[in-house]
Amino acid sequence: MDAKWIFWAYVVGPVGGYLLGSIPFGLLLGWSKGIDIRKGGSGNIGSTNVGRLLGRKWGYLCFFLDVAKGFIPVLVGGWFLKRSFDGDGQAMPPAGQWAWLAIGGTCIIGHMFSLYLRFRGGKGVATSLGVVLGIWPYFTMTGVVAFLIWVGVWGLTRYVSVASMTAAIAFPVFFVLLVWQIQEWRMVNLWPLLVFAILIATMVIVRHRSNIVRLLSGTENRGKAAGKETTPK
């Protein structure tokens, strides 16, 4: 890659990902209805609180938008990078993978620490889902499995936090199993993706540390994200 491509891959892509990830769609949807969602419900800007204050359809819309702001930058960035790096016929080389993952990582960081909200934000679960779905094909199938696990655990426990943490932990595990099953994929070529998967899971768990305390003390609410920081978006 020449200097121009390096600049676009390692500077413009990640900066753009952060700025897009920082967009607080939940807050904007609330403002569109004349409500500051930070002053009601859990006080969180995620889709759970949006649904609680504005109605279920608005919560679903917020969830979709938070997923999209992770999915679209990664999908576009991947298309660009696959044409900029010469792979080995099986996978983009590590340098390209890191550039791709940097876009996804900054989208998630932007949601967690939004530039527009004085570096506050949500837990990044919905945006993480968008990121992993956009990293085709390596994370897409694993992301679908993790989402189904989230749905199943939430249905059984009614704890959003438990569902989010379980899905996060399952994600790198299922990625390893998938790489092991697909003969054309080799971990020696995809190790940056494994590192990223572990980092995503770790960030989600860390962002739920207050939920873990409430779960251990028996004070976590069911059926919704409990407390000001519990909405997993």
PDB file of C-alpha atoms in Angstrom:
ATOM      1  CA  MET A   1       0.000   0.000   0.000  1.00  0.00           C
ATOM      2  CA  ASP A   2       1.190   3.500  -0.737  1.00  0.00           C
ATOM      3  CA  ALA A   3       1.030   6.388   1.735  1.00  0.00           C
ATOM      4  CA  LYS A   4      -2.416   7.473   0.549  1.00  0.00           C
ATOM      5  CA  TRP A   5      -3.949   4.062   1.129  1.00  0.00           C
ATOM      6  CA  ILE A   6      -2.243   3.718   4.500  1.00  0.00           C
ATOM      7  CA  PHE A   7      -3.689   7.091   5.556  1.00  0.00           C
ATOM      8  CA  TRP A   8      -7.202   6.064   4.551  1.00  0.00           C
ATOM      9  CA  ALA A   9      -6.904   2.601   6.122  1.00  0.00           C
ATOM     10  CA  TYR A  10      -5.303   3.503   9.434  1.00  0.00           C
ATOM     11  CA  VAL A  11      -6.444   7.086  10.026  1.00  0.00           C
ATOM     12  CA  VAL A  12      -9.590   8.015   8.135  1.00  0.00           C
ATOM     13  CA  GLY A  13     -11.290   4.642   8.681  1.00  0.00           C
ATOM     14  CA  PRO A  14     -10.859   4.460  12.467  1.00  0.00           C
ATOM     15  CA  VAL A  15     -11.598   8.165  13.003  1.00  0.00           C
ATOM     16  CA  GLY A  16     -14.721   7.867  10.882  1.00  0.00           C
ATOM     17  CA  GLY A  17     -15.735   4.751  12.804  1.00  0.00           C
ATOM     18  CA  TYR A  18     -15.391   6.573  16.115  1.00  0.00           C
ATOM     19  CA  LEU A  19     -17.404   9.584  14.959  1.00  0.00           C
ATOM     20  CA  LEU A  20     -20.195   7.380  13.617  1.00  0.00           C
ATOM     21  CA  GLY A  21     -20.161   5.154  16.681  1.00  0.00           C
ATOM     22  CA  SER A  22     -20.464   8.232  18.880  1.00  0.00           C
ATOM     23  CA  ILE A  23     -23.848   9.229  17.412  1.00  0.00           C
ATOM     24  CA  PRO A  24     -26.345   8.866  20.337  1.00  0.00           C
ATOM     25  CA  PHE A  25     -29.361   7.644  18.404  1.00  0.00           C
ATOM     26  CA  GLY A  26     -31.349   6.970  21.559  1.00  0.00           C
ATOM     27  CA  LEU A  27     -30.966  10.562  22.699  1.00  0.00           C
ATOM     28  CA  LEU A  28     -31.854  11.893  19.231  1.00  0.00           C
ATOM     29  CA  LEU A  29     -34.997   9.744  19.082  1.00  0.00           C
ATOM     30  CA  GLY A  30     -36.004  11.043  22.491  1.00  0.00           C
ATOM     31  CA  TRP A  31     -35.487  14.637  21.410  1.00  0.00           C
ATOM     32  CA  SER A  32     -37.632  13.990  18.335  1.00  0.00           C
ATOM     33  CA  LYS A  33     -40.497  13.208  20.733  1.00  0.00           C
ATOM     34  CA  GLY A  34     -39.687  16.098  23.049  1.00  0.00           C
ATOM     35  CA  ILE A  35     -38.155  13.862  25.737  1.00  0.00           C
ATOM     36  CA  ASP A  36     -34.654  13.807  27.193  1.00  0.00           C
ATOM     37  CA  ILE A  37     -34.333  10.091  27.898  1.00  0.00           C
ATOM     38  CA  ARG A  38     -31.382  10.767  30.200  1.00  0.00           C
ATOM     39  CA  LYS A  39     -33.890  12.200  32.676  1.00  0.00           C
ATOM     40  CA  GLY A  40     -36.304   9.271  32.696  1.00  0.00           C
ATOM     41  CA  GLY A  41     -36.339   5.552  33.276  1.00  0.00           C
ATOM     42  CA  SER A  42     -32.832   4.233  33.782  1.00  0.00           C
ATOM     43  CA  GLY A  43     -31.324   7.445  32.381  1.00  0.00           C
ATOM     44  CA  ASN A  44     -29.540   5.421  29.722  1.00  0.00           C
ATOM     45  CA  ILE A  45     -29.515   6.327  26.015  1.00  0.00           C
ATOM     46  CA  GLY A  46     -29.846   2.712  24.841  1.00  0.00           C
ATOM     47  CA  SER A  47     -32.776   0.971  23.206  1.00  0.00           C
ATOM     48  CA  THR A  48     -34.123  -0.555  26.427  1.00  0.00           C
ATOM     49  CA  ASN A  49     -34.682   2.841  27.986  1.00  0.00           C
ATOM     50  CA  VAL A  50     -35.930   4.261  24.678  1.00  0.00           C
ATOM     51  CA  GLY A  51     -38.520   1.486  24.505  1.00  0.00           C
ATOM     52  CA  ARG A  52     -39.492   2.089  28.112  1.00  0.00           C
ATOM     53  CA  LEU A  53     -40.060   5.824  27.629  1.00  0.00           C
ATOM     54  CA  LEU A  54     -41.164   6.119  23.997  1.00  0.00           C
ATOM     55  CA  GLY A  55     -42.709   2.745  23.235  1.00  0.00           C
ATOM     56  CA  ARG A  56     -41.531  -0.606  21.970  1.00  0.00           C
ATOM     57  CA  LYS A  57     -41.307   0.352  18.288  1.00  0.00           C
ATOM     58  CA  TRP A  58     -38.964   3.237  19.151  1.00  0.00           C
ATOM     59  CA  GLY A  59     -36.837   0.877  21.207  1.00  0.00           C
ATOM     60  CA  TYR A  60     -36.554  -1.476  18.240  1.00  0.00           C
ATOM     61  CA  LEU A  61     -35.661   1.453  15.975  1.00  0.00           C
ATOM     62  CA  CYS A  62     -32.925   2.556  18.392  1.00  0.00           C
ATOM     63  CA  PHE A  63     -31.556  -0.994  18.527  1.00  0.00           C
ATOM     64  CA  PHE A  64     -31.504  -1.182  14.717  1.00  0.00           C
ATOM     65  CA  LEU A  65     -29.703   2.160  14.428  1.00  0.00           C
ATOM     66  CA  ASP A  66     -27.126   1.217  17.071  1.00  0.00           C
ATOM     67  CA  VAL A  67     -26.467  -2.045  15.219  1.00  0.00           C
ATOM     68  CA  ALA A  68     -26.256  -0.215  11.880  1.00  0.00           C
ATOM     69  CA  LYS A  69     -23.639   2.273  13.082  1.00  0.00           C
ATOM     70  CA  GLY A  70     -21.344  -0.672  13.719  1.00  0.00           C
ATOM     71  CA  PHE A  71     -22.358  -2.744  10.705  1.00  0.00           C
ATOM     72  CA  ILE A  72     -22.173  -0.170   7.900  1.00  0.00           C
ATOM     73  CA  PRO A  73     -18.677   1.296   8.604  1.00  0.00           C
ATOM     74  CA  VAL A  74     -17.186  -2.183   8.965  1.00  0.00           C
ATOM     75  CA  LEU A  75     -18.881  -3.488   5.841  1.00  0.00           C
ATOM     76  CA  VAL A  76     -17.725  -0.501   3.761  1.00  0.00           C
ATOM     77  CA  GLY A  77     -14.246  -0.587   5.327  1.00  0.00           C
ATOM     78  CA  GLY A  78     -13.917  -4.301   4.587  1.00  0.00           C
ATOM     79  CA  TRP A  79     -14.871  -3.758   0.951  1.00  0.00           C
ATOM     80  CA  PHE A  80     -12.213  -1.047   0.663  1.00  0.00           C
ATOM     81  CA  LEU A  81      -9.489  -2.994   2.458  1.00  0.00           C
ATOM     82  CA  LYS A  82     -10.027  -6.229   0.542  1.00  0.00           C
ATOM     83  CA  ARG A  83      -9.189  -4.266  -2.595  1.00  0.00           C
ATOM     84  CA  SER A  84      -6.206  -2.541  -1.017  1.00  0.00           C
ATOM     85  CA  PHE A  85      -4.367  -5.526   0.476  1.00  0.00           C
ATOM     86  CA  ASP A  86      -3.152  -8.571  -1.367  1.00  0.00           C
ATOM     87  CA  GLY A  87      -4.177 -11.608   0.636  1.00  0.00           C
ATOM     88  CA  ASP A  88      -2.937 -15.178   0.476  1.00  0.00           C
ATOM     89  CA  GLY A  89      -6.098 -16.524  -1.128  1.00  0.00           C
ATOM     90  CA  GLN A  90      -7.552 -17.503   2.243  1.00  0.00           C
ATOM     91  CA  ALA A  91      -7.642 -14.382   4.365  1.00  0.00           C
ATOM     92  CA  MET A  92      -6.686 -10.747   4.387  1.00  0.00           C
ATOM     93  CA  PRO A  93      -3.134 -10.423   5.795  1.00  0.00           C
ATOM     94  CA  PRO A  94      -2.770  -9.358   9.455  1.00  0.00           C
ATOM     95  CA  ALA A  95      -2.006  -5.737   8.516  1.00  0.00           C
ATOM     96  CA  GLY A  96      -5.304  -5.530   6.647  1.00  0.00           C
ATOM     97  CA  GLN A  97      -7.191  -7.343   9.387  1.00  0.00           C
ATOM     98  CA  TRP A  98      -5.941  -4.874  12.007  1.00  0.00           C
ATOM     99  CA  ALA A  99      -7.056  -1.938   9.858  1.00  0.00           C
ATOM    100  CA  TRP A 100     -10.470  -3.577   9.439  1.00  0.00           C
ATOM    101  CA  LEU A 101     -10.763  -4.331  13.148  1.00  0.00           C
ATOM    102  CA  ALA A 102      -9.659  -0.797  14.047  1.00  0.00           C
ATOM    103  CA  ILE A 103     -12.733   0.538  12.259  1.00  0.00           C
ATOM    104  CA  GLY A 104     -14.995  -1.832  14.177  1.00  0.00           C
ATOM    105  CA  GLY A 105     -13.229  -1.222  17.472  1.00  0.00           C
ATOM    106  CA  THR A 106     -13.545   2.538  17.200  1.00  0.00           C
ATOM    107  CA  CYS A 107     -17.267   2.222  16.391  1.00  0.00           C
ATOM    108  CA  ILE A 108     -17.738   0.323  19.654  1.00  0.00           C
ATOM    109  CA  ILE A 109     -15.535   2.715  21.635  1.00  0.00           C
ATOM    110  CA  GLY A 110     -17.463   5.634  20.157  1.00  0.00           C
ATOM    111  CA  HIS A 111     -20.718   4.219  21.477  1.00  0.00           C
ATOM    112  CA  MET A 112     -19.245   3.525  24.901  1.00  0.00           C
ATOM    113  CA  PHE A 113     -17.423   6.865  25.144  1.00  0.00           C
ATOM    114  CA  SER A 114     -19.310   9.224  22.840  1.00  0.00           C
ATOM    115  CA  LEU A 115     -17.554  12.396  21.750  1.00  0.00           C
ATOM    116  CA  TYR A 116     -20.944  14.105  21.715  1.00  0.00           C
ATOM    117  CA  LEU A 117     -21.836  13.096  25.287  1.00  0.00           C
ATOM    118  CA  ARG A 118     -18.616  14.089  27.035  1.00  0.00           C
ATOM    119  CA  PHE A 119     -17.246  10.566  26.596  1.00  0.00           C
ATOM    120  CA  ARG A 120     -20.190   8.804  28.207  1.00  0.00           C
ATOM    121  CA  GLY A 121     -22.324   6.191  26.529  1.00  0.00           C
ATOM    122  CA  GLY A 122     -23.782   2.714  26.594  1.00  0.00           C
ATOM    123  CA  LYS A 123     -22.320  -0.747  27.009  1.00  0.00           C
ATOM    124  CA  GLY A 124     -21.726  -1.362  23.323  1.00  0.00           C
ATOM    125  CA  VAL A 125     -23.579  -4.656  22.893  1.00  0.00           C
ATOM    126  CA  ALA A 126     -25.807  -3.601  19.974  1.00  0.00           C
ATOM    127  CA  THR A 127     -22.972  -1.810  18.181  1.00  0.00           C
ATOM    128  CA  SER A 128     -20.682  -4.800  18.781  1.00  0.00           C
ATOM    129  CA  LEU A 129     -23.318  -7.007  17.167  1.00  0.00           C
ATOM    130  CA  GLY A 130     -23.318  -4.743  14.120  1.00  0.00           C
ATOM    131  CA  VAL A 131     -19.523  -4.853  13.930  1.00  0.00           C
ATOM    132  CA  VAL A 132     -19.275  -8.632  14.074  1.00  0.00           C
ATOM    133  CA  LEU A 133     -22.082  -9.086  11.540  1.00  0.00           C
ATOM    134  CA  GLY A 134     -20.191  -6.778   9.173  1.00  0.00           C
ATOM    135  CA  ILE A 135     -16.916  -8.710   9.346  1.00  0.00           C
ATOM    136  CA  TRP A 136     -17.960 -11.157   6.670  1.00  0.00           C
ATOM    137  CA  PRO A 137     -17.612 -14.084   6.668  1.00  0.00           C
ATOM    138  CA  TYR A 138     -15.367 -14.651   9.671  1.00  0.00           C
ATOM    139  CA  PHE A 139     -17.531 -13.154  12.407  1.00  0.00           C
ATOM    140  CA  THR A 140     -20.963 -13.084  10.782  1.00  0.00           C
ATOM    141  CA  MET A 141     -22.080 -16.625  11.575  1.00  0.00           C
ATOM    142  CA  THR A 142     -20.577 -16.452  15.061  1.00  0.00           C
ATOM    143  CA  GLY A 143     -22.353 -13.136  15.632  1.00  0.00           C
ATOM    144  CA  VAL A 144     -25.691 -14.699  14.686  1.00  0.00           C
ATOM    145  CA  VAL A 145     -25.069 -17.547  17.143  1.00  0.00           C
ATOM    146  CA  ALA A 146     -24.153 -15.073  19.898  1.00  0.00           C
ATOM    147  CA  PHE A 147     -27.339 -13.091  19.221  1.00  0.00           C
ATOM    148  CA  LEU A 148     -29.453 -16.243  19.412  1.00  0.00           C
ATOM    149  CA  ILE A 149     -27.763 -17.074  22.704  1.00  0.00           C
ATOM    150  CA  TRP A 150     -28.617 -13.565  23.935  1.00  0.00           C
ATOM    151  CA  VAL A 151     -32.275 -14.086  23.003  1.00  0.00           C
ATOM    152  CA  GLY A 152     -32.373 -17.503  24.651  1.00  0.00           C
ATOM    153  CA  VAL A 153     -30.726 -16.429  27.911  1.00  0.00           C
ATOM    154  CA  TRP A 154     -32.871 -13.305  28.156  1.00  0.00           C
ATOM    155  CA  GLY A 155     -35.984 -15.407  27.578  1.00  0.00           C
ATOM    156  CA  LEU A 156     -34.985 -17.772  30.375  1.00  0.00           C
ATOM    157  CA  THR A 157     -33.716 -15.269  32.937  1.00  0.00           C
ATOM    158  CA  ARG A 158     -35.219 -11.884  31.949  1.00  0.00           C
ATOM    159  CA  TYR A 159     -31.862 -10.363  32.859  1.00  0.00           C
ATOM    160  CA  VAL A 160     -30.547  -8.194  30.012  1.00  0.00           C
ATOM    161  CA  SER A 161     -27.153  -8.053  31.698  1.00  0.00           C
ATOM    162  CA  VAL A 162     -26.868 -11.841  32.047  1.00  0.00           C
ATOM    163  CA  ALA A 163     -27.900 -12.337  28.417  1.00  0.00           C
ATOM    164  CA  SER A 164     -25.364  -9.767  27.221  1.00  0.00           C
ATOM    165  CA  MET A 165     -22.468 -11.188  29.231  1.00  0.00           C
ATOM    166  CA  THR A 166     -23.284 -14.783  28.260  1.00  0.00           C
ATOM    167  CA  ALA A 167     -23.401 -13.889  24.570  1.00  0.00           C
ATOM    168  CA  ALA A 168     -20.127 -11.951  24.893  1.00  0.00           C
ATOM    169  CA  ILE A 169     -18.351 -14.900  26.500  1.00  0.00           C
ATOM    170  CA  ALA A 170     -19.762 -17.323  23.930  1.00  0.00           C
ATOM    171  CA  PHE A 171     -18.616 -15.224  20.980  1.00  0.00           C
ATOM    172  CA  PRO A 172     -14.848 -15.981  20.991  1.00  0.00           C
ATOM    173  CA  VAL A 173     -15.532 -19.597  21.966  1.00  0.00           C
ATOM    174  CA  PHE A 174     -17.776 -20.166  18.967  1.00  0.00           C
ATOM    175  CA  PHE A 175     -15.340 -18.311  16.709  1.00  0.00           C
ATOM    176  CA  VAL A 176     -12.594 -20.787  17.640  1.00  0.00           C
ATOM    177  CA  LEU A 177     -14.960 -23.708  17.045  1.00  0.00           C
ATOM    178  CA  LEU A 178     -15.969 -22.301  13.662  1.00  0.00           C
ATOM    179  CA  VAL A 179     -12.372 -21.833  12.531  1.00  0.00           C
ATOM    180  CA  TRP A 180     -11.630 -25.378  13.654  1.00  0.00           C
ATOM    181  CA  GLN A 181     -14.567 -26.705  11.603  1.00  0.00           C
ATOM    182  CA  ILE A 182     -13.888 -24.827   8.343  1.00  0.00           C
ATOM    183  CA  GLN A 183     -10.931 -26.411   6.615  1.00  0.00           C
ATOM    184  CA  GLU A 184     -10.071 -23.359   4.506  1.00  0.00           C
ATOM    185  CA  TRP A 185      -9.684 -21.162   7.585  1.00  0.00           C
ATOM    186  CA  ARG A 186      -6.580 -21.373   9.728  1.00  0.00           C
ATOM    187  CA  MET A 187      -6.067 -19.644  13.053  1.00  0.00           C
ATOM    188  CA  VAL A 188      -2.485 -18.863  12.102  1.00  0.00           C
ATOM    189  CA  ASN A 189      -3.947 -16.521   9.460  1.00  0.00           C
ATOM    190  CA  LEU A 190      -6.872 -15.225  11.535  1.00  0.00           C
ATOM    191  CA  TRP A 191      -5.277 -14.652  14.939  1.00  0.00           C
ATOM    192  CA  PRO A 192      -6.003 -10.868  14.908  1.00  0.00           C
ATOM    193  CA  LEU A 193      -9.697 -11.732  14.730  1.00  0.00           C
ATOM    194  CA  LEU A 194      -9.393 -13.990  17.769  1.00  0.00           C
ATOM    195  CA  VAL A 195      -7.637 -11.238  19.724  1.00  0.00           C
ATOM    196  CA  PHE A 196     -10.408  -8.818  18.755  1.00  0.00           C
ATOM    197  CA  ALA A 197     -13.134 -11.300  19.735  1.00  0.00           C
ATOM    198  CA  ILE A 198     -11.577 -11.693  23.185  1.00  0.00           C
ATOM    199  CA  LEU A 199     -11.257  -7.915  23.559  1.00  0.00           C
ATOM    200  CA  ILE A 200     -14.940  -7.414  22.677  1.00  0.00           C
ATOM    201  CA  ALA A 201     -15.990  -9.988  25.250  1.00  0.00           C
ATOM    202  CA  THR A 202     -13.728  -8.410  27.872  1.00  0.00           C
ATOM    203  CA  MET A 203     -15.056  -4.889  27.226  1.00  0.00           C
ATOM    204  CA  VAL A 204     -18.660  -6.039  27.515  1.00  0.00           C
ATOM    205  CA  ILE A 205     -17.953  -7.801  30.812  1.00  0.00           C
ATOM    206  CA  VAL A 206     -16.078  -4.797  32.216  1.00  0.00           C
ATOM    207  CA  ARG A 207     -18.914  -2.459  31.240  1.00  0.00           C
ATOM    208  CA  HIS A 208     -21.304  -4.726  33.159  1.00  0.00           C
ATOM    209  CA  ARG A 209     -19.313  -4.764  36.381  1.00  0.00           C
ATOM    210  CA  SER A 210     -22.009  -2.812  38.258  1.00  0.00           C
ATOM    211  CA  ASN A 211     -24.575  -5.347  37.060  1.00  0.00           C
ATOM    212  CA  ILE A 212     -22.422  -8.171  38.357  1.00  0.00           C
ATOM    213  CA  VAL A 213     -22.398  -6.551  41.801  1.00  0.00           C
ATOM    214  CA  ARG A 214     -26.197  -6.231  41.742  1.00  0.00           C
ATOM    215  CA  LEU A 215     -26.613  -9.808  40.540  1.00  0.00           C
ATOM    216  CA  LEU A 216     -24.490 -11.094  43.416  1.00  0.00           C
ATOM    217  CA  SER A 217     -26.444  -9.008  45.901  1.00  0.00           C
ATOM    218  CA  GLY A 218     -29.805  -9.997  44.426  1.00  0.00           C
ATOM    219  CA  THR A 219     -30.808  -6.433  43.523  1.00  0.00           C
ATOM    220  CA  GLU A 220     -30.663  -6.640  39.719  1.00  0.00           C
ATOM    221  CA  ASN A 221     -34.084  -6.044  38.158  1.00  0.00           C
ATOM    222  CA  ARG A 222     -35.598  -8.516  35.735  1.00  0.00           C
ATOM    223  CA  GLY A 223     -37.287  -7.733  32.461  1.00  0.00           C
ATOM    224  CA  LYS A 224     -35.253  -4.584  31.892  1.00  0.00           C
ATOM    225  CA  ALA A 225     -31.776  -3.241  32.319  1.00  0.00           C
ATOM    226  CA  ALA A 226     -31.426  -2.254  35.913  1.00  0.00           C
ATOM    227  CA  GLY A 227     -29.824   0.945  37.065  1.00  0.00           C
ATOM    228  CA  LYS A 228     -28.491   3.917  35.204  1.00  0.00           C
ATOM    229  CA  GLU A 229     -25.794   2.030  33.333  1.00  0.00           C
ATOM    230  CA  THR A 230     -27.442  -1.257  32.530  1.00  0.00           C
ATOM    231  CA  THR A 231     -28.928  -0.811  29.077  1.00  0.00           C
ATOM    232  CA  PRO A 232     -26.758  -2.967  26.795  1.00  0.00           C
ATOM    233  CA  LYS A 233     -26.578  -0.771  23.713  1.00  0.00           C
TER     234      LYS A 233
END
